[in-house]
Coordinates of C-alpha atoms and ligand atoms in Angstrom, one line a residue:
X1 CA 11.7 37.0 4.9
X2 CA 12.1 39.1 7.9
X3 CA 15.4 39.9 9.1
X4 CA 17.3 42.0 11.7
X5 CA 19.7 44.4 10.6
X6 CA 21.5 46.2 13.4
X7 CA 23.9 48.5 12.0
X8 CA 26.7 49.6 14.1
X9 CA 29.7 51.3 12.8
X10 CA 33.2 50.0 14.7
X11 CA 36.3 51.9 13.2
X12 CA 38.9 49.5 14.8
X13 CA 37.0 46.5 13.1
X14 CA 36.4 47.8 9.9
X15 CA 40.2 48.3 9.3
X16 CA 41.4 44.9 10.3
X17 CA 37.9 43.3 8.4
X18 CA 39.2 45.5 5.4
X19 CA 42.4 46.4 5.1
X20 CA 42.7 48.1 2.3
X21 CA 39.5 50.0 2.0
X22 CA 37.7 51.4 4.8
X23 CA 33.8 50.5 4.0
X24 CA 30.9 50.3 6.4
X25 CA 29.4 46.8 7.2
X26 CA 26.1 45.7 8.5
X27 CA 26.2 43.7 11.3
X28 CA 23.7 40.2 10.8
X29 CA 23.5 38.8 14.6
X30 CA 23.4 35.2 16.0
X31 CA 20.1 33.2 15.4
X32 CA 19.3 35.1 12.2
X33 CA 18.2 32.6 9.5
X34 CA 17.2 32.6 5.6
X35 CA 14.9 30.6 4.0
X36 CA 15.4 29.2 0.4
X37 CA 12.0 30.6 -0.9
X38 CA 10.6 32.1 -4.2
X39 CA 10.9 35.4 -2.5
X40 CA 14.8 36.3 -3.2
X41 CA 15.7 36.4 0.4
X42 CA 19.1 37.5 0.8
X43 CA 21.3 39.6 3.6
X44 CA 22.9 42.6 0.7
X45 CA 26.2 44.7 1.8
X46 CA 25.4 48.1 2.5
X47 CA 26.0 49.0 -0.9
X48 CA 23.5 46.4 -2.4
X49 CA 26.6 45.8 -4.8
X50 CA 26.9 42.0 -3.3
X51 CA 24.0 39.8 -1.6
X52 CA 24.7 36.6 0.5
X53 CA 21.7 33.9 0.6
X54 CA 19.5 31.2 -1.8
X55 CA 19.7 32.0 -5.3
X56 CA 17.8 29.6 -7.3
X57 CA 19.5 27.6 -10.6
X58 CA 18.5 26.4 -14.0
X59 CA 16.7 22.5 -11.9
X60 CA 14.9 24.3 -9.4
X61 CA 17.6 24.1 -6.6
X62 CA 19.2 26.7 -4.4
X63 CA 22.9 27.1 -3.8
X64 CA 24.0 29.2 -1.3
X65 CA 25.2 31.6 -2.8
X66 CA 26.7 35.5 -3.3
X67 CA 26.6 37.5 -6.3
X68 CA 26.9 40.7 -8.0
X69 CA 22.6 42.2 -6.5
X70 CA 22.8 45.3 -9.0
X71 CA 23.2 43.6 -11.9
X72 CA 19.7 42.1 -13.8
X73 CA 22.1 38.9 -14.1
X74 CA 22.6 38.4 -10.5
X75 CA 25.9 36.6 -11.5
X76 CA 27.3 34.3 -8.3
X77 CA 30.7 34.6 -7.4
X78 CA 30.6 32.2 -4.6
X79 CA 28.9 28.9 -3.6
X80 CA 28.9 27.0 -0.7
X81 CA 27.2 23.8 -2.1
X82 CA 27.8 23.6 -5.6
X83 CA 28.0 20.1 -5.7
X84 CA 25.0 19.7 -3.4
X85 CA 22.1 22.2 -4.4
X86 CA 19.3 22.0 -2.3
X87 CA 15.8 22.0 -2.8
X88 CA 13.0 24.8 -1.6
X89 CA 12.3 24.9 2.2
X90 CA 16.1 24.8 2.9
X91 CA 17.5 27.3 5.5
X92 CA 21.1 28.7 5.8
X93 CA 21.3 29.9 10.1
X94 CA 23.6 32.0 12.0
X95 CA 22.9 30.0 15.4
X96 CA 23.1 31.6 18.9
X97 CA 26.7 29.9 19.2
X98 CA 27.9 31.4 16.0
X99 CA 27.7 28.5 13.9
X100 CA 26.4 29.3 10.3
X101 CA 25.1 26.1 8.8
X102 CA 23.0 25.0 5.6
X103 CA 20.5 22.7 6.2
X104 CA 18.6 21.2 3.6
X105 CA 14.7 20.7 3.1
X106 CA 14.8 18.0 5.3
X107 CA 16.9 19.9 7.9
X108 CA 19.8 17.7 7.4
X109 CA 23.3 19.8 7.7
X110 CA 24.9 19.6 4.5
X111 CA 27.2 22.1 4.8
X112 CA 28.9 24.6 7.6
X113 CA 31.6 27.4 7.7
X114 CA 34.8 26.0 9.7
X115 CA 35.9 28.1 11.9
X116 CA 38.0 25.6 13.9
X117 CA 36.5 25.7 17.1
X118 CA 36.5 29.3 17.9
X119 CA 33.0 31.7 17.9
X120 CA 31.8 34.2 15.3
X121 CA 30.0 36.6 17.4
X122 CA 28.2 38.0 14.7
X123 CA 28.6 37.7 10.0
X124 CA 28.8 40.4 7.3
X125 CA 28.3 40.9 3.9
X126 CA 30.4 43.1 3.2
X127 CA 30.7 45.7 -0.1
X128 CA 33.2 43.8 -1.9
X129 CA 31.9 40.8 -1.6
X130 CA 33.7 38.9 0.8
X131 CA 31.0 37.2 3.7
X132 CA 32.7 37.0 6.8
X133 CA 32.3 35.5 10.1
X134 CA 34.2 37.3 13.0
X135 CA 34.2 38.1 17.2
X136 CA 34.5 41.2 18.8
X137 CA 38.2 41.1 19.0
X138 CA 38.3 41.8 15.1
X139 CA 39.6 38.4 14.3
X140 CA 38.0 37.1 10.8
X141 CA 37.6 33.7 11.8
X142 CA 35.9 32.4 8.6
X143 CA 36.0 34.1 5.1
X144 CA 34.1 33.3 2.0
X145 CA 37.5 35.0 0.2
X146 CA 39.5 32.4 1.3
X147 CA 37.4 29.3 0.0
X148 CA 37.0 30.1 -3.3
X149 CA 34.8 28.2 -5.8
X150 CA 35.1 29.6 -9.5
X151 CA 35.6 33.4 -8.9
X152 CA 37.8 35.9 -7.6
X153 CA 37.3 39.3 -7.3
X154 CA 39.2 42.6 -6.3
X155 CA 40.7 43.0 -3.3
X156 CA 41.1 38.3 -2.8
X157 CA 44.1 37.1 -2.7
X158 CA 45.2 33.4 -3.1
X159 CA 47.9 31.7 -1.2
X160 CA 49.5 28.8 -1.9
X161 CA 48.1 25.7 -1.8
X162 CA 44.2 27.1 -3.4
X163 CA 42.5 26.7 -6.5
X164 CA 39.7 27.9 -8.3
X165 CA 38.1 24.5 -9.9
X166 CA 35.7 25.2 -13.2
X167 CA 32.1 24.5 -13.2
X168 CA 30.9 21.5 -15.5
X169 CA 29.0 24.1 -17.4
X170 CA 27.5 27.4 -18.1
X171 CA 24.4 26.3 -15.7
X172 CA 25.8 23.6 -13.9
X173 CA 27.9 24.9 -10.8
X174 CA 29.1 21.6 -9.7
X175 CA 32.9 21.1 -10.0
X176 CA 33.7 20.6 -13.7
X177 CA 37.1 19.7 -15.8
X178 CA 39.4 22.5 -15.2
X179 CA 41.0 23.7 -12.1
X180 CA 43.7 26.4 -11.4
X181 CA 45.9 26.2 -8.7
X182 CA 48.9 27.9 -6.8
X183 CA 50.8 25.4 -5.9
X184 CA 52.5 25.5 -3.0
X185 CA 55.8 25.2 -4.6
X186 CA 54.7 28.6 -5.9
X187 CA 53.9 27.7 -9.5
X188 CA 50.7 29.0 -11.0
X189 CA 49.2 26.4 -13.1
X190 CA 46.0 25.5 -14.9
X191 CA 45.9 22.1 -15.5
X192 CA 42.8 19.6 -16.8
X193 CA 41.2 17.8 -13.4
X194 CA 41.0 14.0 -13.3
X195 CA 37.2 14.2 -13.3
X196 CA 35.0 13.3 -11.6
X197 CA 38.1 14.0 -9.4
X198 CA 39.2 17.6 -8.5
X199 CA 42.7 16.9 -8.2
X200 CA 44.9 18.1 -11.5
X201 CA 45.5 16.0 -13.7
X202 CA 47.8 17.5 -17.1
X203 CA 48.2 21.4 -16.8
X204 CA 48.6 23.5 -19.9
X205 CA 49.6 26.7 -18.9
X206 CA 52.3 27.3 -15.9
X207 CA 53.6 30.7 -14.3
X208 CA 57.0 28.3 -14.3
X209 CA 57.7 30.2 -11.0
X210 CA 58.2 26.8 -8.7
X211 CA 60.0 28.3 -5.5
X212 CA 59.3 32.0 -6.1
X213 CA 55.7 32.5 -6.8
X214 CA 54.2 33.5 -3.6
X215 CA 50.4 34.7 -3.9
X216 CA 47.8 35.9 -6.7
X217 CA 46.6 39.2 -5.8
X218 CA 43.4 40.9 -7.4
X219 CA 43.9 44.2 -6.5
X220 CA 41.9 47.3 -5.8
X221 CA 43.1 48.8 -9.3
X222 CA 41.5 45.6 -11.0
X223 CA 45.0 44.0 -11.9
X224 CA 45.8 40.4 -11.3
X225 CA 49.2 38.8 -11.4
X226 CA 51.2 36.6 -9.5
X227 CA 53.9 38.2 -6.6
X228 CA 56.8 36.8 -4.7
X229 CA 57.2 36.8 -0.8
X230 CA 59.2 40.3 -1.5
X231 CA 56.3 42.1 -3.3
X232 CA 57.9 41.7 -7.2
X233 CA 55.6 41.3 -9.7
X234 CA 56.3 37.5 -11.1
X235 CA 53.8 37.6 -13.7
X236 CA 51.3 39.4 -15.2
X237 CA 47.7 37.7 -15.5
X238 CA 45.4 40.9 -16.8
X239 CA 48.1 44.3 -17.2
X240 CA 45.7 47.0 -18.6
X241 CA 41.7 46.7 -17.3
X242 CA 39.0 49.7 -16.8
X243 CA 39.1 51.3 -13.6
X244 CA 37.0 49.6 -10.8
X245 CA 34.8 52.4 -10.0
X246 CA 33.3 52.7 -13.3
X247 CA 33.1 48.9 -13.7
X248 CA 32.4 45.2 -11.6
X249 CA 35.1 43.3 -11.6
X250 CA 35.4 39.6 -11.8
X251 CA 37.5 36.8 -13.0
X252 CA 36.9 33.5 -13.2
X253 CA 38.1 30.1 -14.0
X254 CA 35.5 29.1 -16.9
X255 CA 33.6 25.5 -17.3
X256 CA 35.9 25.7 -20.6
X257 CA 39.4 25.6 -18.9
X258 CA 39.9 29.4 -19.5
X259 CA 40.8 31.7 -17.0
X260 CA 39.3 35.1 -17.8
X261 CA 39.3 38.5 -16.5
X262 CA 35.6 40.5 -17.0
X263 CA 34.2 43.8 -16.7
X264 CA 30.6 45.0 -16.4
X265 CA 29.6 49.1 -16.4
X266 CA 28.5 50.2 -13.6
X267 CA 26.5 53.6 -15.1
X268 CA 24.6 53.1 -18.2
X269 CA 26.4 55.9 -19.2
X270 CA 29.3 53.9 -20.4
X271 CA 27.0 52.5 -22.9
X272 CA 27.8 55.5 -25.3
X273 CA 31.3 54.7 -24.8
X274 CA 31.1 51.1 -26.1
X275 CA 30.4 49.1 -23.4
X276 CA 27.4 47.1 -23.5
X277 CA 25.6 46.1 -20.7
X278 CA 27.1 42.9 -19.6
X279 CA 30.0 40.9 -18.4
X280 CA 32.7 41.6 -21.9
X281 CA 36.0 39.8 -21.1
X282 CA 38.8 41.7 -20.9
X283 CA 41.7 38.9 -20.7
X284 CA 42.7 35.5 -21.3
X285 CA 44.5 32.4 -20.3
X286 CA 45.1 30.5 -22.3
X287 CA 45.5 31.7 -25.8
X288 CA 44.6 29.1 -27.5
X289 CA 43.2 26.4 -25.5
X290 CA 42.8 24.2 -28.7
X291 CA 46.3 24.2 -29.1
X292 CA 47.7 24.5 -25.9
X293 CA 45.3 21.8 -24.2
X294 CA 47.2 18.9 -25.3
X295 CA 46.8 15.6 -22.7
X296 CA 48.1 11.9 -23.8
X297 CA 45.4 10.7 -21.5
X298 CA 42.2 12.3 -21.9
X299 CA 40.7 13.7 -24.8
X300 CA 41.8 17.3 -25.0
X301 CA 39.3 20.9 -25.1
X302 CA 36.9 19.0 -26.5
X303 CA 36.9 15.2 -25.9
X304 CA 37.4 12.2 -27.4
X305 CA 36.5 11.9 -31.4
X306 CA 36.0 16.1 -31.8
X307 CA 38.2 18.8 -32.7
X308 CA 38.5 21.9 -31.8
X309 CA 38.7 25.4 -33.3
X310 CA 39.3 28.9 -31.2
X311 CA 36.1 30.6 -31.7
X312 CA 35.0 33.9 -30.1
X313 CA 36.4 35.1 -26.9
X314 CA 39.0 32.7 -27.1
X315 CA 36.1 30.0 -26.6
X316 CA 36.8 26.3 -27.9
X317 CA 34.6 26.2 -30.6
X318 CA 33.8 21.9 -30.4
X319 CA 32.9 20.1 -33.8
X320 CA 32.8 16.4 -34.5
X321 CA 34.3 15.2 -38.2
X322 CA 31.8 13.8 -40.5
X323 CA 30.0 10.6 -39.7
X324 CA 30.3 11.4 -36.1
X325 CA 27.8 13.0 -33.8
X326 CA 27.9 14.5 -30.5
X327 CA 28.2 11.7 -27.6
X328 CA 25.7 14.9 -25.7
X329 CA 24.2 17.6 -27.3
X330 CA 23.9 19.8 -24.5
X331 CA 28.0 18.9 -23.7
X332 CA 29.8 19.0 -26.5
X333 CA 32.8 18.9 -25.0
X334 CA 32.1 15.7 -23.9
X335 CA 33.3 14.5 -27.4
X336 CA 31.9 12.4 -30.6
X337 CA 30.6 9.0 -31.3
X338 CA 30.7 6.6 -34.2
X339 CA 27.7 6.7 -36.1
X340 CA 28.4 4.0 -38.4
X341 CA 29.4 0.2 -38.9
X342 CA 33.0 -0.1 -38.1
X343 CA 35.2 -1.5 -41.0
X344 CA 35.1 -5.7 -40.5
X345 CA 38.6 -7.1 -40.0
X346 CA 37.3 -10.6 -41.3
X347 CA 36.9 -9.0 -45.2
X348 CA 39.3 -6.0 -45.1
X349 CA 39.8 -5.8 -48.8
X350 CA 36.4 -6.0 -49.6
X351 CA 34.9 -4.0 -47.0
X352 CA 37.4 -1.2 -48.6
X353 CA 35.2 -0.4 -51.0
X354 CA 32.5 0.6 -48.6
X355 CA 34.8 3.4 -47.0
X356 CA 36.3 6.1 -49.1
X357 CA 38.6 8.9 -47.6
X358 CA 37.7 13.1 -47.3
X359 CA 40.3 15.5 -47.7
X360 CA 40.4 17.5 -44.7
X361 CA 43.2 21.0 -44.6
X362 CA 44.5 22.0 -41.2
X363 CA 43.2 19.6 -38.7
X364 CA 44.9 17.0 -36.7
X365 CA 44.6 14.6 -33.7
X366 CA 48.3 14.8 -32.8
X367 CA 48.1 12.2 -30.3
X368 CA 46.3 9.4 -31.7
X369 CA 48.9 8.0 -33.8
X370 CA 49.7 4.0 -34.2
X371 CA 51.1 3.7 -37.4
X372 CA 53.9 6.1 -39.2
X373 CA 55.7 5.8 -43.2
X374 CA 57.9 7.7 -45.0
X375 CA 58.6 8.3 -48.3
X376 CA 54.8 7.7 -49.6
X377 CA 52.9 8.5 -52.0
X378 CA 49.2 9.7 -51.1
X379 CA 47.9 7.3 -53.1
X380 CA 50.1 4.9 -51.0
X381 CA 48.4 6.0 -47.8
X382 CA 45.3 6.5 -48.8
X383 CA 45.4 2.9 -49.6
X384 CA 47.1 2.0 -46.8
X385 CA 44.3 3.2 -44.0
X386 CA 41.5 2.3 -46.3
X387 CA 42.1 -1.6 -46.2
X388 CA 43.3 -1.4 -42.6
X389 CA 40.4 -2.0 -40.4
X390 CA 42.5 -0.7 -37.4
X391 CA 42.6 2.8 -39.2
X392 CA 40.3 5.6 -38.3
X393 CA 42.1 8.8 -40.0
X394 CA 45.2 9.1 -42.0
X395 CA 47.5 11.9 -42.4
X396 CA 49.6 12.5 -45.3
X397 CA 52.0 15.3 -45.4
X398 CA 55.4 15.9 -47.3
X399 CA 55.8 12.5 -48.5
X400 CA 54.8 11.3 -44.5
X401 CA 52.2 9.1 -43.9
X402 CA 50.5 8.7 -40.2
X403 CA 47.3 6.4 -39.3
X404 CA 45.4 7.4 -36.3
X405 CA 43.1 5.5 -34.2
X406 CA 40.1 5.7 -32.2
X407 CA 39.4 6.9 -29.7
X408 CA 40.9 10.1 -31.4
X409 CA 41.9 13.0 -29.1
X410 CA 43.5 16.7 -28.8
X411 CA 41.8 17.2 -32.1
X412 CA 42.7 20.7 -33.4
X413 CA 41.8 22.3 -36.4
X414 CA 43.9 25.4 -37.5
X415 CA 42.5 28.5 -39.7
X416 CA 40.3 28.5 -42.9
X417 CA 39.4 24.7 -41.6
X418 CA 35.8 25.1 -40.6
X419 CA 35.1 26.8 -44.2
X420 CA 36.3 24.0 -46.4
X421 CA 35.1 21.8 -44.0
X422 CA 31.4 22.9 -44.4
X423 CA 31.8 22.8 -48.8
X424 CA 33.2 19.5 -48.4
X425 CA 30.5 18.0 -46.8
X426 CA 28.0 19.5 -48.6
X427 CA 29.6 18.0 -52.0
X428 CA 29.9 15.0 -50.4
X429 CA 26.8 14.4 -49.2
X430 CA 25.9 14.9 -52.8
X431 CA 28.4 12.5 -54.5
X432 CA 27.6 9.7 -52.3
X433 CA 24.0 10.2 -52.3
X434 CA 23.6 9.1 -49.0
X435 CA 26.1 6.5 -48.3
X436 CA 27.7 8.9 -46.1
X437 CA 27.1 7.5 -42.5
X438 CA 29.5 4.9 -43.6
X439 CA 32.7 7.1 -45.3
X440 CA 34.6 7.2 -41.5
X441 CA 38.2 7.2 -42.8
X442 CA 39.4 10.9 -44.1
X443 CA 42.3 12.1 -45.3
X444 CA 44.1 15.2 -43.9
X445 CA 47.0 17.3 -45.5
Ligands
NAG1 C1 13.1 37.3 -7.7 O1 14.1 37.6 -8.7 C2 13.7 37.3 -10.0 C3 14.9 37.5 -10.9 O2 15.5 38.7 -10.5 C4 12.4 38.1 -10.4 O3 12.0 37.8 -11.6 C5 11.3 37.8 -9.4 O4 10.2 38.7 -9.6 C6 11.8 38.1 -7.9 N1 10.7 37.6 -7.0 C7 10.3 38.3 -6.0 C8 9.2 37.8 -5.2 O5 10.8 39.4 -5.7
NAG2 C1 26.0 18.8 -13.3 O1 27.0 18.0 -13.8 C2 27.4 16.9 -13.0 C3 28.6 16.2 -13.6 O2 28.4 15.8 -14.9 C4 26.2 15.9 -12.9 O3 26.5 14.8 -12.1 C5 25.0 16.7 -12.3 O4 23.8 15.9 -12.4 C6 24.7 17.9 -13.2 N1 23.7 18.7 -12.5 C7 22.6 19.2 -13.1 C8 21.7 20.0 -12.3 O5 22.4 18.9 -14.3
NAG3 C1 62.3 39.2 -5.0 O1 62.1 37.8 -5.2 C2 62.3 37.4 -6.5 C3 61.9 35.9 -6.6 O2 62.2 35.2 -5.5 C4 63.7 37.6 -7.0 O3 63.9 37.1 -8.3 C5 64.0 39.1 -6.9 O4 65.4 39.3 -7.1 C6 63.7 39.6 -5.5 N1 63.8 41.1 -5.5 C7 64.4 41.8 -4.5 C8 64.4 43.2 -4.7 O5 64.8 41.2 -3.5
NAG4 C1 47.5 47.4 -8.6 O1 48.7 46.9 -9.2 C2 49.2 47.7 -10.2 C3 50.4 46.9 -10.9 O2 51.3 46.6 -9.9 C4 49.6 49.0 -9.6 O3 50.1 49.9 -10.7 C5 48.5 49.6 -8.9 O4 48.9 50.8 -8.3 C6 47.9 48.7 -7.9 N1 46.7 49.3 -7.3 C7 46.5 49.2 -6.0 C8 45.2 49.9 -5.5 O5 47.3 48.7 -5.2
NAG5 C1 23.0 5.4 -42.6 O1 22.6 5.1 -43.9 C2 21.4 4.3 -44.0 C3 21.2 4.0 -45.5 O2 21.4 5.1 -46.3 C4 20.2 5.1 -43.4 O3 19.0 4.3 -43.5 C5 20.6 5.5 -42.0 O4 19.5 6.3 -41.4 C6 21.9 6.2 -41.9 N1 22.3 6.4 -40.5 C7 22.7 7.6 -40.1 C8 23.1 7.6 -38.7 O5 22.9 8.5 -40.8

């Protein structure tokens, strides 16, 4: 666990390694190493606010990490090998030609900072979080603020071209289903990723600032939004926050496609004035994910066969209609599966009387549709789905009659559904005394 720290103080670096606020820096030299051990090994900026080294996750692996040290959560901002976590015995080294490489248990390289070709002469951790590699000359030659993974934080700034890309989920760091992205034709987007790809894939929320949007700044003040090349403020991502010396600051791109802005008190102090002791979010993007998510390929917030309700925190609340069950428990986002016999083609009209329709308020899979009528009676489309084996859902609405299909997708369910939802099924379950793992086909209004 034993490490060098020399601490020098050198004015003329510390503004062009910081140039907005003048902080001191400790100085880890070439050939210093970490070990991914039980022991919390770390190199901590001289404020013990941030800590660069192993941090161990939910499976027993390490990432190489940085996170917030002062805080009993030890949250990461930063990850070098999220999609690569290593196992105990692994070592991160700053060699003697200024190389900082991971190796893994079996001392295979799996990961290493570019600096394209030229030589750190020596790495810092520095107070607000960024690790850098640089040279006596005071040129940063490698940044972790500039190869972001989830999080940004005061005082980073992205340029066109990056993206923060979601984790799969709360635990799992590897790159999830949601990425957002400055792209370089200056639009700010957040967009769905074509997993297991990272590239985007359909976005639902844009800056719509193509050809003026130049970089995202997170500045000292705690304020993110969007600039152009002149300084104007293009848009606004998080206007009014608590001041950063009272709270961390951190916002990140969440492993359920919403970009939020958090705050965490610094002094226990701010308890009394209503701020518990943990991350609260502060602002959102977007909205309403449930309703703004909306993808023809894909299956929407919360995958195929679910729908999705906006539940605390702007979080996607996921459900899955009755006589469906979660494909994954521990992933509901990765949708809902049939849990009965499908309706036989061969004997439609007799099978009919096996299925029977539940009236459903406010909810809708806008996307799923194959078959549309006018000027129906509900009766009519009730009648209509039921002997149509090809009919999962229908819709009826002012005289209108829709039949979905399956998979179903972009299911949304608007307010006072998830109340009459629950009665429903309760009487249901009642009425059919058990014959409900085959009543598939609802009816909505
Ligand atoms: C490492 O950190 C964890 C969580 O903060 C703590 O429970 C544990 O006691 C620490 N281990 C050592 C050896 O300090
Ligand atoms: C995290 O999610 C990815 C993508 O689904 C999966 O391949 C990986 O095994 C998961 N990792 C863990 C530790 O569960
Ligand atoms: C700055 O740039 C923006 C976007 O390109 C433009 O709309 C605005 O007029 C410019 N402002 C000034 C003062 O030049
Ligand atoms: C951060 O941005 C806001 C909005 O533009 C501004 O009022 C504030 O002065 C800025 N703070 C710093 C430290 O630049
Ligand atoms: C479906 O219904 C049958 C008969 O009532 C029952 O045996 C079976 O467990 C049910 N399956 C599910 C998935 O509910």
């Amino acid at each position: 666990m034993a490490f060098r720290l020399i601490c020098f103080l050198f004015p003329l670096l510390l503004t062009q390694l910081c140039s907005t606020t003048v902080q001191s820096y400790q100085i880890i030299s070439l050939g210093l190493s970490l070990t991914a051990l039980d022991d919390n090994t770390s190199w901590p900026s001289p404020s013990g606010e941030f800590a660069f080294g192993f941090q161990k996750i939910e499976n027993g692996c390490f990432l190489l990490a940085i996170w917030f040290d002062k805080i009993p959560e030890k949250t990461i901002v930063w990850s070098a090998n999220r999609n690569n976590p290593v196992k105990r015995g692994s070592n991160v080294m700053l060699t003697e030609d200024g190389r900082l490489v991971l190796n893994d248990q079996n001392g295979k390289s799996i990961w290493r900072a570019d600096t394209a070709g030229r030589r750190p002469a020596f790495a810092a951790m520095l107070d607000n979080g960024n690790f850098v590699l640089a040279n006596y000359d005071s040129d940063n030659l490698w940044d972790s603020f500039s190869q972001p993974t989830d999080t940004i934080l005061p005082a980073q700034t992205l340029i066109q071209g990056s993206k923060l890309i979601a984790r799969y989920s709360t635990k799992n760091y590897s790159t999830g289903r949601f990425v957002f992205t400055l792209k370089s034709d200056g639009n700010l987007e957040l967009c769905t990723t074509a997993f297991p790809f990272d590239y985007d894939d359909s976005c639902y929320w844009s800056s719509k600032t193509g050809g003026s949007g130049f970089r995202v700044i997170f500045n000292q003040s705690g304020e993110i939004y969007l600039e152009a090349k002149n300084k104007t403020m293009l848009t606004n991502l998080s206007p009014i926050v608590p001041s950063t010396q009272d709270f961390y600051h951190k916002a990140i791109l969440e492993y359920d496609g919403v970009f939020r802005h958090y705050v965490y008190p610094k002094h226990p102090s701010l308890r009394d004035a209503g701020w518990p002791m943990k991350w609260s979010p502060v602002s959102f993007l977007p909205l309403n994910i449930c309703l703004q998510l909306t993808e023809n390929e894909g299956g929407g917030a919360c995958g195929f066969n679910s729908y999705c309700s906006l539940g605390d925190n702007h979080r996607p609340n996921c459900k899955c209609p009755p006589g469906y069950t979660f494909l994954d428990s521990d992933d509901v986002m990765k949708g809902c599966k049939q849990e009965f016999v499908s309706q036989n083609c061969e004997e439609a009209s007799q099978a009919a009387d096996l299925f029977h329709l539940e009236a459903k308020e406010n909810t809708d899979w806008p996307f799923s549709d194959y078959g549309h009528f006018k000027t129906v009676s509900e009766d009519w489309c009730r009648n209509a789905c039921l002997n149509d084996c090809f009919c999962a859902v229908a819709i009826f609405r002012n005289g209108e009659c829709w039949k979905k299909r399956i998979p179903l997708s972009n299911g949304r369910c608007f307010s006072g559904c998830v109340l009459l939802w629950l009665w429903e099924n309760k009487e249901d379950s009642v009425r059919n005394n058990g014959a409900r793992n085959k009543s598939a086909k609802f009816h909505l209004q």
